[in-house]
Amino acid sequence: MTTFLSIIVALSAIALILSVVVQESTQVGLGTLDGSGGASAEWGANRGTSRKEMLKRITVVTSVVFFISIIVLIAVTQ
């Protein structure tokens, strides 16, 4: 049982790391100084089926799986 949970923890950790690394930054940084872009450029870009939204969902799901499997693994080993 602990081997199975350890594999689940490792796979979910790798998936979580990859999903966070692939995501684009939401901070605008120095791009706001020239006045171009801004909120109007993002309007309608995130409607639930975009790549950004899918990566957010993958990140949430893998983080929940990671934390639950860590808690179960700790409970099983004690």
CSV table of N, CA, C and O in Angstrom, one decimal, residues 7-73:
chain,number,residue,atom,x,y,z
A,7,ILE,N,4.1,6.0,-5.3
A,7,ILE,CA,4.1,6.2,-6.7
A,7,ILE,C,3.1,7.3,-7.1
A,7,ILE,O,3.4,8.1,-7.9
A,8,ILE,N,1.9,7.3,-6.5
A,8,ILE,CA,0.9,8.3,-6.7
A,8,ILE,C,1.4,9.7,-6.3
A,8,ILE,O,1.2,10.7,-7.0
A,9,VAL,N,2.1,9.8,-5.2
A,9,VAL,CA,2.7,11.0,-4.7
A,9,VAL,C,3.7,11.5,-5.7
A,9,VAL,O,3.8,12.7,-6.1
A,10,ALA,N,4.6,10.6,-6.2
A,10,ALA,CA,5.6,11.0,-7.1
A,10,ALA,C,5.1,11.5,-8.5
A,10,ALA,O,5.5,12.5,-9.0
A,11,LEU,N,4.1,10.7,-9.0
A,11,LEU,CA,3.5,11.1,-10.3
A,11,LEU,C,2.7,12.4,-10.2
A,11,LEU,O,2.8,13.3,-11.1
A,12,SER,N,2.0,12.6,-9.1
A,12,SER,CA,1.2,13.9,-8.9
A,12,SER,C,2.2,15.0,-8.7
A,12,SER,O,1.9,16.1,-9.2
A,13,ALA,N,3.3,14.8,-8.0
A,13,ALA,CA,4.3,15.9,-7.8
A,13,ALA,C,4.9,16.3,-9.2
A,13,ALA,O,5.0,17.5,-9.5
A,14,ILE,N,5.2,15.3,-10.0
A,14,ILE,CA,5.8,15.6,-11.3
A,14,ILE,C,4.8,16.4,-12.2
A,14,ILE,O,5.1,17.4,-12.9
A,15,ALA,N,3.5,15.9,-12.2
A,15,ALA,CA,2.5,16.6,-13.0
A,15,ALA,C,2.2,18.0,-12.5
A,15,ALA,O,2.0,18.9,-13.3
A,16,LEU,N,2.3,18.2,-11.2
A,16,LEU,CA,2.0,19.5,-10.6
A,16,LEU,C,3.2,20.4,-11.0
A,16,LEU,O,2.9,21.6,-11.3
A,17,ILE,N,4.4,20.0,-10.9
A,17,ILE,CA,5.5,20.8,-11.3
A,17,ILE,C,5.4,21.2,-12.7
A,17,ILE,O,5.6,22.4,-13.1
A,18,LEU,N,5.1,20.2,-13.6
A,18,LEU,CA,5.1,20.5,-15.0
A,18,LEU,C,3.9,21.5,-15.4
A,18,LEU,O,4.1,22.4,-16.2
A,19,SER,N,2.8,21.3,-14.7
A,19,SER,CA,1.7,22.2,-15.0
A,19,SER,C,1.9,23.6,-14.5
A,19,SER,O,1.5,24.6,-15.2
A,20,VAL,N,2.6,23.8,-13.4
A,20,VAL,CA,3.0,25.1,-13.0
A,20,VAL,C,4.0,25.8,-13.9
A,20,VAL,O,3.9,27.0,-14.2
A,21,VAL,N,5.0,25.0,-14.3
A,21,VAL,CA,6.1,25.5,-15.2
A,21,VAL,C,5.5,26.0,-16.5
A,21,VAL,O,6.0,27.0,-17.1
A,22,VAL,N,4.6,25.3,-17.1
A,22,VAL,CA,4.0,25.5,-18.4
A,22,VAL,C,3.1,26.8,-18.4
A,22,VAL,O,3.0,27.4,-19.4
A,23,GLN,N,2.5,27.1,-17.3
A,23,GLN,CA,1.6,28.2,-17.2
A,23,GLN,C,2.3,29.5,-17.5
A,23,GLN,O,3.5,29.7,-17.1
A,24,GLU,N,1.6,30.5,-18.1
A,24,GLU,CA,2.1,31.8,-18.4
A,24,GLU,C,1.9,32.7,-17.2
A,24,GLU,O,0.9,32.5,-16.4
A,25,SER,N,2.7,33.7,-17.0
A,25,SER,CA,2.5,34.6,-15.9
A,25,SER,C,1.3,35.5,-16.1
A,25,SER,O,1.0,35.9,-17.2
A,26,THR,N,0.6,35.8,-15.0
A,26,THR,CA,-0.5,36.7,-15.1
A,26,THR,C,-0.2,38.1,-14.8
A,26,THR,O,-1.0,39.0,-14.9
A,27,GLN,N,1.1,38.4,-14.4
A,27,GLN,CA,1.5,39.7,-14.1
A,27,GLN,C,1.9,40.4,-15.4
A,27,GLN,O,2.5,39.8,-16.3
A,28,VAL,N,1.6,41.7,-15.5
A,28,VAL,CA,1.9,42.4,-16.7
A,28,VAL,C,3.3,43.0,-16.7
A,28,VAL,O,3.9,43.2,-17.7
A,29,GLY,N,3.8,43.3,-15.5
A,29,GLY,CA,5.1,43.9,-15.4
A,29,GLY,C,5.2,45.2,-16.0
A,29,GLY,O,4.4,46.1,-15.8
A,30,LEU,N,6.3,45.5,-16.7
A,30,LEU,CA,6.5,46.8,-17.3
A,30,LEU,C,5.7,47.1,-18.5
A,30,LEU,O,5.7,48.2,-19.1
A,31,GLY,N,4.9,46.1,-19.0
A,31,GLY,CA,4.0,46.3,-20.1
A,31,GLY,C,2.9,47.4,-19.9
A,31,GLY,O,2.3,47.9,-20.9
A,32,THR,N,2.6,47.7,-18.7
A,32,THR,CA,1.6,48.7,-18.4
A,32,THR,C,2.1,50.1,-18.6
A,32,THR,O,1.3,51.0,-18.6
A,33,LEU,N,3.4,50.3,-18.7
A,33,LEU,CA,3.9,51.7,-18.8
A,33,LEU,C,3.5,52.4,-20.1
A,33,LEU,O,3.3,53.6,-20.2
A,34,ASP,N,3.5,51.6,-21.2
A,34,ASP,CA,3.2,52.2,-22.5
A,34,ASP,C,1.7,52.3,-22.7
A,34,ASP,O,1.3,53.0,-23.7
A,35,GLY,N,0.8,51.7,-21.9
A,35,GLY,CA,-0.6,51.8,-22.1
A,35,GLY,C,-1.2,50.9,-23.0
A,35,GLY,O,-2.5,50.8,-23.1
A,36,SER,N,-0.5,50.1,-23.7
A,36,SER,CA,-1.0,49.1,-24.7
A,36,SER,C,-1.4,47.8,-23.9
A,36,SER,O,-0.8,47.5,-22.9
A,37,GLY,N,-2.3,47.0,-24.5
A,37,GLY,CA,-2.6,45.8,-23.9
A,37,GLY,C,-3.6,46.0,-22.7
A,37,GLY,O,-4.6,46.6,-22.9
A,38,GLY,N,-3.2,45.5,-21.6
A,38,GLY,CA,-4.0,45.7,-20.4
A,38,GLY,C,-5.2,44.8,-20.3
A,38,GLY,O,-5.2,43.7,-20.8
A,39,ALA,N,-6.3,45.2,-19.6
A,39,ALA,CA,-7.4,44.3,-19.4
A,39,ALA,C,-8.2,44.1,-20.7
A,39,ALA,O,-8.8,43.0,-20.8
A,40,SER,N,-8.2,45.0,-21.6
A,40,SER,CA,-9.0,44.8,-22.8
A,40,SER,C,-8.4,43.7,-23.7
A,40,SER,O,-9.1,43.1,-24.4
A,41,ALA,N,-7.1,43.5,-23.6
A,41,ALA,CA,-6.5,42.4,-24.4
A,41,ALA,C,-6.9,41.0,-23.8
A,41,ALA,O,-6.9,40.0,-24.5
A,42,GLU,N,-7.2,41.0,-22.5
A,42,GLU,CA,-7.5,39.7,-21.9
A,42,GLU,C,-9.0,39.4,-21.9
A,42,GLU,O,-9.5,38.4,-21.5
A,43,TRP,N,-9.8,40.4,-22.4
A,43,TRP,CA,-11.3,40.2,-22.3
A,43,TRP,C,-11.7,39.1,-23.2
A,43,TRP,O,-11.4,39.1,-24.4
A,44,GLY,N,-12.4,38.1,-22.7
A,44,GLY,CA,-12.9,37.0,-23.5
A,44,GLY,C,-11.9,35.9,-23.8
A,44,GLY,O,-12.2,35.0,-24.5
A,45,ALA,N,-10.7,36.1,-23.3
A,45,ALA,CA,-9.6,35.1,-23.7
A,45,ALA,C,-9.7,33.8,-22.8
A,45,ALA,O,-9.1,32.8,-23.2
A,46,ASN,N,-10.5,33.9,-21.7
A,46,ASN,CA,-10.5,32.8,-20.8
A,46,ASN,C,-12.0,32.4,-20.6
A,46,ASN,O,-12.6,32.7,-19.6
A,47,ARG,N,-12.5,31.6,-21.5
A,47,ARG,CA,-13.9,31.2,-21.4
A,47,ARG,C,-14.1,29.7,-20.9
A,47,ARG,O,-15.2,29.2,-21.1
A,48,GLY,N,-13.1,29.1,-20.3
A,48,GLY,CA,-13.3,27.8,-19.8
A,48,GLY,C,-12.8,26.7,-20.6
A,48,GLY,O,-12.6,25.6,-20.2
A,49,THR,N,-12.5,26.9,-21.9
A,49,THR,CA,-12.0,25.9,-22.8
A,49,THR,C,-10.6,26.3,-23.3
A,49,THR,O,-10.0,25.5,-24.1
A,50,SER,N,-10.1,27.4,-22.9
A,50,SER,CA,-8.8,27.8,-23.4
A,50,SER,C,-7.7,27.0,-22.7
A,50,SER,O,-7.9,26.3,-21.7
A,51,ARG,N,-6.5,27.1,-23.3
A,51,ARG,CA,-5.3,26.4,-22.7
A,51,ARG,C,-5.0,26.9,-21.3
A,51,ARG,O,-4.7,26.1,-20.5
A,52,LYS,N,-5.2,28.2,-21.1
A,52,LYS,CA,-5.0,28.7,-19.8
A,52,LYS,C,-5.9,28.1,-18.7
A,52,LYS,O,-5.5,27.7,-17.6
A,53,GLU,N,-7.2,28.0,-19.0
A,53,GLU,CA,-8.1,27.4,-18.1
A,53,GLU,C,-7.9,25.9,-17.9
A,53,GLU,O,-8.0,25.5,-16.8
A,54,MET,N,-7.5,25.2,-18.9
A,54,MET,CA,-7.2,23.8,-18.8
A,54,MET,C,-6.0,23.6,-17.9
A,54,MET,O,-6.0,22.7,-17.0
A,55,LEU,N,-5.0,24.4,-18.0
A,55,LEU,CA,-3.8,24.3,-17.2
A,55,LEU,C,-4.1,24.6,-15.7
A,55,LEU,O,-3.6,24.0,-14.8
A,56,LYS,N,-5.0,25.6,-15.5
A,56,LYS,CA,-5.5,25.9,-14.1
A,56,LYS,C,-6.2,24.7,-13.5
A,56,LYS,O,-6.0,24.3,-12.4
A,57,ARG,N,-7.1,24.1,-14.3
A,57,ARG,CA,-7.8,22.9,-13.8
A,57,ARG,C,-6.8,21.7,-13.5
A,57,ARG,O,-7.0,21.1,-12.5
A,58,ILE,N,-5.9,21.5,-14.4
A,58,ILE,CA,-4.9,20.4,-14.2
A,58,ILE,C,-4.1,20.7,-12.9
A,58,ILE,O,-3.8,19.8,-12.1
A,59,THR,N,-3.7,22.0,-12.7
A,59,THR,CA,-3.0,22.3,-11.5
A,59,THR,C,-3.8,22.1,-10.2
A,59,THR,O,-3.3,21.6,-9.2
A,60,VAL,N,-5.0,22.5,-10.2
A,60,VAL,CA,-5.9,22.3,-9.1
A,60,VAL,C,-6.1,20.8,-8.8
A,60,VAL,O,-5.9,20.3,-7.6
A,61,VAL,N,-6.4,20.0,-9.8
A,61,VAL,CA,-6.6,18.6,-9.6
A,61,VAL,C,-5.4,17.9,-9.1
A,61,VAL,O,-5.4,17.1,-8.2
A,62,THR,N,-4.2,18.2,-9.7
A,62,THR,CA,-3.0,17.5,-9.3
A,62,THR,C,-2.6,17.9,-7.9
A,62,THR,O,-2.1,17.1,-7.2
A,63,SER,N,-2.8,19.2,-7.5
A,63,SER,CA,-2.5,19.6,-6.2
A,63,SER,C,-3.4,18.9,-5.2
A,63,SER,O,-2.9,18.5,-4.1
A,64,VAL,N,-4.7,18.7,-5.5
A,64,VAL,CA,-5.6,18.1,-4.5
A,64,VAL,C,-5.2,16.6,-4.4
A,64,VAL,O,-5.1,16.0,-3.3
A,65,VAL,N,-4.9,15.9,-5.5
A,65,VAL,CA,-4.4,14.5,-5.5
A,65,VAL,C,-3.1,14.4,-4.7
A,65,VAL,O,-3.0,13.5,-3.9
A,66,PHE,N,-2.2,15.3,-4.9
A,66,PHE,CA,-0.9,15.3,-4.2
A,66,PHE,C,-1.1,15.4,-2.7
A,66,PHE,O,-0.6,14.6,-1.9
A,67,PHE,N,-1.9,16.4,-2.2
A,67,PHE,CA,-2.1,16.6,-0.8
A,67,PHE,C,-2.9,15.5,-0.2
A,67,PHE,O,-2.5,15.1,1.0
A,68,ILE,N,-3.9,15.0,-0.8
A,68,ILE,CA,-4.7,13.9,-0.2
A,68,ILE,C,-3.8,12.6,-0.1
A,68,ILE,O,-3.8,11.9,0.9
A,69,SER,N,-3.0,12.4,-1.2
A,69,SER,CA,-2.2,11.2,-1.1
A,69,SER,C,-1.1,11.3,-0.1
A,69,SER,O,-0.7,10.3,0.5
A,70,ILE,N,-0.6,12.5,0.1
A,70,ILE,CA,0.4,12.7,1.2
A,70,ILE,C,-0.2,12.4,2.6
A,70,ILE,O,0.4,11.8,3.4
A,71,ILE,N,-1.4,13.0,2.8
A,71,ILE,CA,-2.1,12.8,4.1
A,71,ILE,C,-2.4,11.3,4.3
A,71,ILE,O,-2.2,10.7,5.4
A,72,VAL,N,-2.9,10.6,3.3
A,72,VAL,CA,-3.2,9.2,3.4
A,72,VAL,C,-1.9,8.4,3.6
A,72,VAL,O,-1.8,7.4,4.4
A,73,LEU,N,-0.8,8.7,2.9
A,73,LEU,CA,0.5,8.0,3.1
A,73,LEU,C,1.0,8.2,4.5
A,73,LEU,O,1.5,7.2,5.1
